[in-house]
Amino acid sequence: MSGAAGSSKRSVAEYIDKQAKKVKGAEEVLKFVKRLADEAKRNPVAARTLADLDATKYPPGTFREVVDKDADAVLDEVESAMYEAALTILAGDGFAYDVPSRGKVNQVYIKELDRIVLRESTSKRPFASTSSCRKAAVTTRILGLVHELCAKRIHVTKRDLFYTDVKLFEDQSQSDTILDDLACMLGCTRTSLHVVASEKGVVVGRLSFREDGDPIDCRRMGVGGKAIPPNIDKVSNISSDALFILLVEKDAAFMRLAEDRFYNTYPCIIITAKGQPDVATRLFLRKLKDTLKLPVLALVDSDPYGLKILSVYMKGSMNMSYDAANLTTPDIKWLGVRPSDLDRFNIPAQCRLPMTDEDMRTGRKLLEEDFIRSNPDWVAELELMLSTGEKAEIQALSSFGFQYLSQVYLPLKLQEGDWI
Amino acid sequence: MSGAAGSSKRSVAEYIDKQAKKVKGAEEVLKFVKRLADEAKRNPVAARTLADLDATKYPPGTFREVVDKDADAVLDEVESAMYEAALTILAGDGFAYDVPSRGKVNQVYIKELDRIVLRESTSKRPFASTSSCRKAAVTTRILGLVHELCAKRIHVTKRDLFYTDVKLFEDQSQSDTILDDLACMLGCTRTSLHVVASEKGVVVGRLSFREDGDPIDCRRMGVGGKAIPPNIDKVSNISSDALFILLVEKDAAFMRLAEDRFYNTYPCIIITAKGQPDVATRLFLRKLKDTLKLPVLALVDSDPYGLKILSVYMKGSMNMSYDAANLTTPDIKWLGVRPSDLDRFNIPAQCRLPMTDEDMRTGRKLLEEDFIRSNPDWVAELELMLSTGEKAEIQALSSFGFQYLSQVYLPLKLQEGDWI
């Protein structure tokens, strides 16, 4: 291992002390963060919806994206879908739906948006056809159920939806697929259809909002934090005096920062999805980003899996590409733990783990992905990771003391504006 | 399938309507619950710690159990452990610890407590022995770290602890094991050592408490609920006007009840660990039970896994048998979904799933376990499950409508006092 912390207990203690002394007052630490926050406020959103793009190059109607709609708007959409189907029947063309094709061949990467978009292309789903009769029936049934949900203003999970008519749906993948078809067909997000994902994320820090009418103050949520609500449309009146959002991969790091009330010294909102991000946490992050126009700094493990997690937050998953505009948060800054931090912060050799073959494969695949390639600094970090073959968890910083993360590492990173 | 709901859509609608009409006013519904709550208040705890038992049959010093201790008490324990070690050295007997033996041979089932207890039996862990020198060193290091944690009043995870000295601990299972040894040796719970589990449970309903000083009102936590804190010792001032605690296996059911504000009509506290219960949720439930003296009613899937989950809440895991007194909540009532409910509530055939071979094996093993055998009603239900070979999820109730669970099924179960 390199650096001063190599030789003995004493030199480690001296190193920690030296590092700790580098941390200046909060005002100084936050200098670069403030600049970043100002920028984020000035340029809140890069070209991110199709409407922002050059209309001659991307004429309207070429692509299909969905938007959040309130319950009444969804009711209208459902009713007009049924009305149109009735008109087709009356015109003698039979009962059929026009369903968007969501297959891979229709997914295109748009450079200006830096994400995948669904090409506009629909196919008929006629009831009077042996190949699509079942699908048309299931579509009709789910339209009816969505209508009921929106009329009653209640939310259910995909699993609940499946169980309302097991005889018809047969297995959950069928009702799930058609639910996504429907969202796409009605032009609204799956959450707007009042079908939600179960949440596992938590939030704490300089944030207050109303959830289903209840006032929530995330500065006063103890150490456990507030569970991120599964239904984003019940969140309103978001306000905050934070300078940035700190996105944390693991709940151990979240707990450390929450217990140390990191957000009191460095005004921020701390979010974690406890590993792989779920839809509710992604929607919540995006909503915060849009409403508060704050920069997002990410703290993940220094391994390919940490980058994978960032990619889900930033680019979304293939399966829900029609909803990428609402689910993804572009422009997340990679604060740490970065491969170059391992030497810079003298992470002891025994806290670094050798990458497995699987890690190396994942890492090499990531190098080819657009979201990495569009940022040369990220490429350099990933190449460093692959060339050293070393990875490290956020917890590796505990080798310098339990509070090194909150009292030294993060303040130093912020103070130096060390994000990419 | 049996019953009225079999034949047509209309008869299903009639059946649901008939069931819904059975639900009386909240006052009536809560009659049996109130009786149960009164009983729970009168007989708050069955003989549950060794001190409650017949001292002639179980003389003090025969068994070892741990208790919650505050940070100062743990500091005292750590210091006296070191002091004793120093005395042994001065006496010329060398540096050694007396460590309790936690192996399976020392775990005994005590009928009066209806759980496993650790027999008192310690072994020497001398530093001057090739077989235990490493273990003695690790024990000393962890004693030092626990002292630091308690002195600083901060909490960390087991993973953090491991990373503070990877060179010495080598792998996490070693530091984890010795941490459990230490808890047992110092006579306090692992949480008292300020090493906590990451939480995944959530709570909502008629409950308020203080968490690290912050006032938390669980009636005003929207639909997402409050994340259960990882460090139970930061929870204080627990108060509630609930009649019972509703323990829910799945987060989908939790969400339904939270969104419908079930606790407004039927005063209760709703808790879920989202599947397999974690230590934090188990500690929280036990603390609520002890403080509020409320009955606990459980809503789990009608399958062997649902019973397994109940067993963890009620009996704990073998590995932490020394701490069973704090982690387990005996006397949980099985409200539903019970195998007999499937016919009683006319769950449609297609919502029932055939049990797999693995399910059958698990079910038969459960039949032999003490916590099932001690309750004939549970045995009968489990035997019914095994003989029909059918299982069902809580969500199967959605086949009668999304709100059937909160508006019909649960009120009817409560109204009839139908728990075992």
PDB file of C-alpha atoms in Angstrom, chain B residues 36-188:
ATOM      1  CA  LEU B  36     -58.065  -9.240  24.750  1.00  0.00           C
ATOM      2  CA  ALA B  37     -56.393  -5.886  25.378  1.00  0.00           C
ATOM      3  CA  ASP B  38     -57.672  -5.856  28.973  1.00  0.00           C
ATOM      4  CA  GLU B  39     -56.284  -9.336  29.530  1.00  0.00           C
ATOM      5  CA  ALA B  40     -52.925  -8.296  28.077  1.00  0.00           C
ATOM      6  CA  LYS B  41     -52.836  -5.307  30.436  1.00  0.00           C
ATOM      7  CA  ARG B  42     -53.753  -7.445  33.454  1.00  0.00           C
ATOM      8  CA  ASN B  43     -51.292 -10.252  32.665  1.00  0.00           C
ATOM      9  CA  PRO B  44     -48.640  -8.237  30.927  1.00  0.00           C
ATOM     10  CA  VAL B  45     -45.924 -10.857  30.810  1.00  0.00           C
ATOM     11  CA  ALA B  46     -46.041 -14.573  31.317  1.00  0.00           C
ATOM     12  CA  ALA B  47     -43.020 -15.978  33.210  1.00  0.00           C
ATOM     13  CA  ARG B  48     -40.442 -14.803  30.782  1.00  0.00           C
ATOM     14  CA  THR B  49     -37.159 -14.186  32.452  1.00  0.00           C
ATOM     15  CA  LEU B  50     -35.272 -16.710  34.515  1.00  0.00           C
ATOM     16  CA  ALA B  51     -35.829 -14.598  37.608  1.00  0.00           C
ATOM     17  CA  ASP B  52     -39.561 -15.352  37.361  1.00  0.00           C
ATOM     18  CA  LEU B  53     -38.998 -19.093  37.617  1.00  0.00           C
ATOM     19  CA  ASP B  54     -38.963 -21.403  40.625  1.00  0.00           C
ATOM     20  CA  ALA B  55     -35.529 -20.774  42.171  1.00  0.00           C
ATOM     21  CA  THR B  56     -35.270 -24.294  43.605  1.00  0.00           C
ATOM     22  CA  LYS B  57     -35.807 -25.855  40.186  1.00  0.00           C
ATOM     23  CA  TYR B  58     -33.697 -23.312  38.358  1.00  0.00           C
ATOM     24  CA  PRO B  59     -31.162 -21.948  40.853  1.00  0.00           C
ATOM     25  CA  PRO B  60     -29.601 -18.599  39.936  1.00  0.00           C
ATOM     26  CA  GLY B  61     -26.377 -19.014  38.015  1.00  0.00           C
ATOM     27  CA  THR B  62     -27.619 -22.047  36.088  1.00  0.00           C
ATOM     28  CA  PHE B  63     -28.402 -20.068  32.972  1.00  0.00           C
ATOM     29  CA  ARG B  64     -27.055 -17.017  31.245  1.00  0.00           C
ATOM     30  CA  GLU B  65     -29.175 -14.244  29.827  1.00  0.00           C
ATOM     31  CA  VAL B  66     -28.356 -10.739  28.801  1.00  0.00           C
ATOM     32  CA  VAL B  67     -30.158  -7.491  29.492  1.00  0.00           C
ATOM     33  CA  ASP B  68     -30.263  -4.069  27.908  1.00  0.00           C
ATOM     34  CA  LYS B  69     -27.723  -1.761  29.506  1.00  0.00           C
ATOM     35  CA  ASP B  70     -27.081   1.904  28.907  1.00  0.00           C
ATOM     36  CA  ALA B  71     -23.766   3.203  27.591  1.00  0.00           C
ATOM     37  CA  ASP B  72     -22.347   3.989  31.051  1.00  0.00           C
ATOM     38  CA  ALA B  73     -23.180   0.525  32.362  1.00  0.00           C
ATOM     39  CA  VAL B  74     -21.481  -1.063  29.343  1.00  0.00           C
ATOM     40  CA  LEU B  75     -18.413   1.131  29.893  1.00  0.00           C
ATOM     41  CA  ASP B  76     -18.312  -0.166  33.481  1.00  0.00           C
ATOM     42  CA  GLU B  77     -18.600  -3.771  32.271  1.00  0.00           C
ATOM     43  CA  VAL B  78     -15.806  -3.343  29.737  1.00  0.00           C
ATOM     44  CA  GLU B  79     -13.560  -1.707  32.294  1.00  0.00           C
ATOM     45  CA  SER B  80     -14.131  -4.385  34.906  1.00  0.00           C
ATOM     46  CA  ALA B  81     -13.486  -7.102  32.315  1.00  0.00           C
ATOM     47  CA  MET B  82     -10.110  -5.518  31.623  1.00  0.00           C
ATOM     48  CA  TYR B  83      -9.492  -4.995  35.331  1.00  0.00           C
ATOM     49  CA  GLU B  84     -10.128  -8.681  36.019  1.00  0.00           C
ATOM     50  CA  ALA B  85      -7.814  -9.666  33.193  1.00  0.00           C
ATOM     51  CA  ALA B  86      -5.142  -7.422  34.720  1.00  0.00           C
ATOM     52  CA  LEU B  87      -5.654  -9.060  38.119  1.00  0.00           C
ATOM     53  CA  THR B  88      -5.161 -12.526  36.605  1.00  0.00           C
ATOM     54  CA  ILE B  89      -1.919 -11.350  35.058  1.00  0.00           C
ATOM     55  CA  LEU B  90      -0.732  -9.885  38.373  1.00  0.00           C
ATOM     56  CA  ALA B  91      -1.640 -13.129  40.137  1.00  0.00           C
ATOM     57  CA  GLY B  92       0.723 -14.891  37.766  1.00  0.00           C
ATOM     58  CA  ASP B  93      -2.038 -16.800  35.955  1.00  0.00           C
ATOM     59  CA  GLY B  94      -1.523 -15.063  32.620  1.00  0.00           C
ATOM     60  CA  PHE B  95      -3.809 -13.000  30.423  1.00  0.00           C
ATOM     61  CA  ALA B  96      -7.122 -14.763  29.855  1.00  0.00           C
ATOM     62  CA  TYR B  97     -10.873 -14.169  29.470  1.00  0.00           C
ATOM     63  CA  ASP B  98     -13.740 -16.271  30.799  1.00  0.00           C
ATOM     64  CA  VAL B  99     -15.979 -16.635  27.775  1.00  0.00           C
ATOM     65  CA  PRO B 100     -19.464 -18.204  27.897  1.00  0.00           C
ATOM     66  CA  SER B 101     -19.937 -21.258  25.687  1.00  0.00           C
ATOM     67  CA  ARG B 102     -22.731 -20.603  23.233  1.00  0.00           C
ATOM     68  CA  GLY B 103     -22.699 -23.927  21.376  1.00  0.00           C
ATOM     69  CA  LYS B 104     -25.803 -25.997  20.684  1.00  0.00           C
ATOM     70  CA  VAL B 105     -25.042 -28.417  23.524  1.00  0.00           C
ATOM     71  CA  ASN B 106     -25.511 -25.528  25.918  1.00  0.00           C
ATOM     72  CA  GLN B 107     -28.886 -24.452  24.527  1.00  0.00           C
ATOM     73  CA  VAL B 108     -31.825 -25.845  26.466  1.00  0.00           C
ATOM     74  CA  TYR B 109     -35.540 -25.474  25.889  1.00  0.00           C
ATOM     75  CA  ILE B 110     -37.282 -24.265  29.050  1.00  0.00           C
ATOM     76  CA  LYS B 111     -40.933 -25.172  29.022  1.00  0.00           C
ATOM     77  CA  GLU B 112     -42.021 -22.467  31.486  1.00  0.00           C
ATOM     78  CA  LEU B 113     -40.431 -19.800  29.306  1.00  0.00           C
ATOM     79  CA  ASP B 114     -41.423 -21.561  26.096  1.00  0.00           C
ATOM     80  CA  ARG B 115     -38.094 -20.681  24.523  1.00  0.00           C
ATOM     81  CA  ILE B 116     -34.449 -21.649  24.332  1.00  0.00           C
ATOM     82  CA  VAL B 117     -32.054 -20.525  27.054  1.00  0.00           C
ATOM     83  CA  LEU B 118     -28.288 -20.693  27.305  1.00  0.00           C
ATOM     84  CA  ARG B 119     -26.859 -22.868  30.090  1.00  0.00           C
ATOM     85  CA  GLU B 120     -24.201 -21.142  32.221  1.00  0.00           C
ATOM     86  CA  SER B 121     -20.857 -22.541  31.229  1.00  0.00           C
ATOM     87  CA  THR B 122     -17.691 -20.656  30.461  1.00  0.00           C
ATOM     88  CA  SER B 123     -14.342 -21.604  29.067  1.00  0.00           C
ATOM     89  CA  LYS B 124     -10.950 -19.930  29.461  1.00  0.00           C
ATOM     90  CA  ARG B 125      -9.594 -18.008  26.507  1.00  0.00           C
ATOM     91  CA  PRO B 126      -5.893 -17.570  27.390  1.00  0.00           C
ATOM     92  CA  PHE B 127      -3.619 -15.374  25.317  1.00  0.00           C
ATOM     93  CA  ALA B 128      -0.658 -17.642  25.967  1.00  0.00           C
ATOM     94  CA  SER B 129      -1.995 -20.586  23.985  1.00  0.00           C
ATOM     95  CA  THR B 130      -1.542 -21.168  20.286  1.00  0.00           C
ATOM     96  CA  SER B 131      -5.159 -22.286  19.910  1.00  0.00           C
ATOM     97  CA  SER B 132      -6.755 -19.208  21.512  1.00  0.00           C
ATOM     98  CA  CYS B 133      -4.118 -16.499  21.192  1.00  0.00           C
ATOM     99  CA  ARG B 134      -5.737 -14.979  18.082  1.00  0.00           C
ATOM    100  CA  LYS B 135      -9.201 -15.133  19.638  1.00  0.00           C
ATOM    101  CA  ALA B 136      -7.953 -13.449  22.808  1.00  0.00           C
ATOM    102  CA  ALA B 137      -6.381 -10.697  20.722  1.00  0.00           C
ATOM    103  CA  VAL B 138      -9.585 -10.163  18.732  1.00  0.00           C
ATOM    104  CA  THR B 139     -11.621 -10.126  21.936  1.00  0.00           C
ATOM    105  CA  THR B 140      -9.357  -7.430  23.361  1.00  0.00           C
ATOM    106  CA  ARG B 141      -9.559  -5.355  20.193  1.00  0.00           C
ATOM    107  CA  ILE B 142     -13.360  -5.534  20.081  1.00  0.00           C
ATOM    108  CA  LEU B 143     -13.591  -4.688  23.789  1.00  0.00           C
ATOM    109  CA  GLY B 144     -11.614  -1.551  22.958  1.00  0.00           C
ATOM    110  CA  LEU B 145     -13.842  -0.672  20.013  1.00  0.00           C
ATOM    111  CA  VAL B 146     -17.022  -1.188  22.031  1.00  0.00           C
ATOM    112  CA  HIS B 147     -15.562   1.069  24.711  1.00  0.00           C
ATOM    113  CA  GLU B 148     -14.963   3.738  22.069  1.00  0.00           C
ATOM    114  CA  LEU B 149     -18.499   3.400  20.688  1.00  0.00           C
ATOM    115  CA  CYS B 150     -20.125   3.680  24.097  1.00  0.00           C
ATOM    116  CA  ALA B 151     -17.887   6.564  25.138  1.00  0.00           C
ATOM    117  CA  LYS B 152     -18.726   8.459  21.940  1.00  0.00           C
ATOM    118  CA  ARG B 153     -22.393   7.401  22.102  1.00  0.00           C
ATOM    119  CA  ILE B 154     -22.400   6.388  18.442  1.00  0.00           C
ATOM    120  CA  HIS B 155     -23.770   3.288  16.728  1.00  0.00           C
ATOM    121  CA  VAL B 156     -22.207   1.271  13.930  1.00  0.00           C
ATOM    122  CA  THR B 157     -23.053  -1.893  11.999  1.00  0.00           C
ATOM    123  CA  LYS B 158     -21.226  -5.210  12.270  1.00  0.00           C
ATOM    124  CA  ARG B 159     -19.728  -4.480   8.865  1.00  0.00           C
ATOM    125  CA  ASP B 160     -18.276  -1.161  10.084  1.00  0.00           C
ATOM    126  CA  LEU B 161     -16.791  -2.909  13.071  1.00  0.00           C
ATOM    127  CA  PHE B 162     -15.125  -5.490  10.844  1.00  0.00           C
ATOM    128  CA  TYR B 163     -13.567  -2.803   8.653  1.00  0.00           C
ATOM    129  CA  THR B 164     -11.864  -1.042  11.543  1.00  0.00           C
ATOM    130  CA  ASP B 165      -9.242  -3.795  11.655  1.00  0.00           C
ATOM    131  CA  VAL B 166      -9.429  -6.084   8.672  1.00  0.00           C
ATOM    132  CA  LYS B 167      -5.813  -7.163   9.149  1.00  0.00           C
ATOM    133  CA  LEU B 168      -6.642  -8.621  12.548  1.00  0.00           C
ATOM    134  CA  PHE B 169     -10.210  -9.876  11.975  1.00  0.00           C
ATOM    135  CA  GLU B 170      -9.453 -11.412   8.547  1.00  0.00           C
ATOM    136  CA  ASP B 171     -13.099 -12.028   7.767  1.00  0.00           C
ATOM    137  CA  GLN B 172     -16.347 -10.678   9.119  1.00  0.00           C
ATOM    138  CA  SER B 173     -17.607 -13.949  10.551  1.00  0.00           C
ATOM    139  CA  GLN B 174     -14.728 -13.799  13.050  1.00  0.00           C
ATOM    140  CA  SER B 175     -15.518 -10.326  14.378  1.00  0.00           C
ATOM    141  CA  ASP B 176     -19.255 -11.146  14.367  1.00  0.00           C
ATOM    142  CA  THR B 177     -18.767 -14.297  16.453  1.00  0.00           C
ATOM    143  CA  ILE B 178     -16.586 -12.581  18.998  1.00  0.00           C
ATOM    144  CA  LEU B 179     -18.990  -9.690  19.230  1.00  0.00           C
ATOM    145  CA  ASP B 180     -21.712 -12.170  20.246  1.00  0.00           C
ATOM    146  CA  ASP B 181     -19.261 -13.782  22.702  1.00  0.00           C
ATOM    147  CA  LEU B 182     -18.636 -10.350  24.193  1.00  0.00           C
ATOM    148  CA  ALA B 183     -22.317  -9.464  24.547  1.00  0.00           C
ATOM    149  CA  CYS B 184     -22.789 -12.743  26.353  1.00  0.00           C
ATOM    150  CA  MET B 185     -19.662 -12.237  28.503  1.00  0.00           C
ATOM    151  CA  LEU B 186     -20.606  -8.689  29.533  1.00  0.00           C
ATOM    152  CA  GLY B 187     -24.193  -9.751  30.155  1.00  0.00           C
ATOM    153  CA  CYS B 188     -25.720  -7.183  27.835  1.00  0.00           C
TER     154      CYS B 188
END
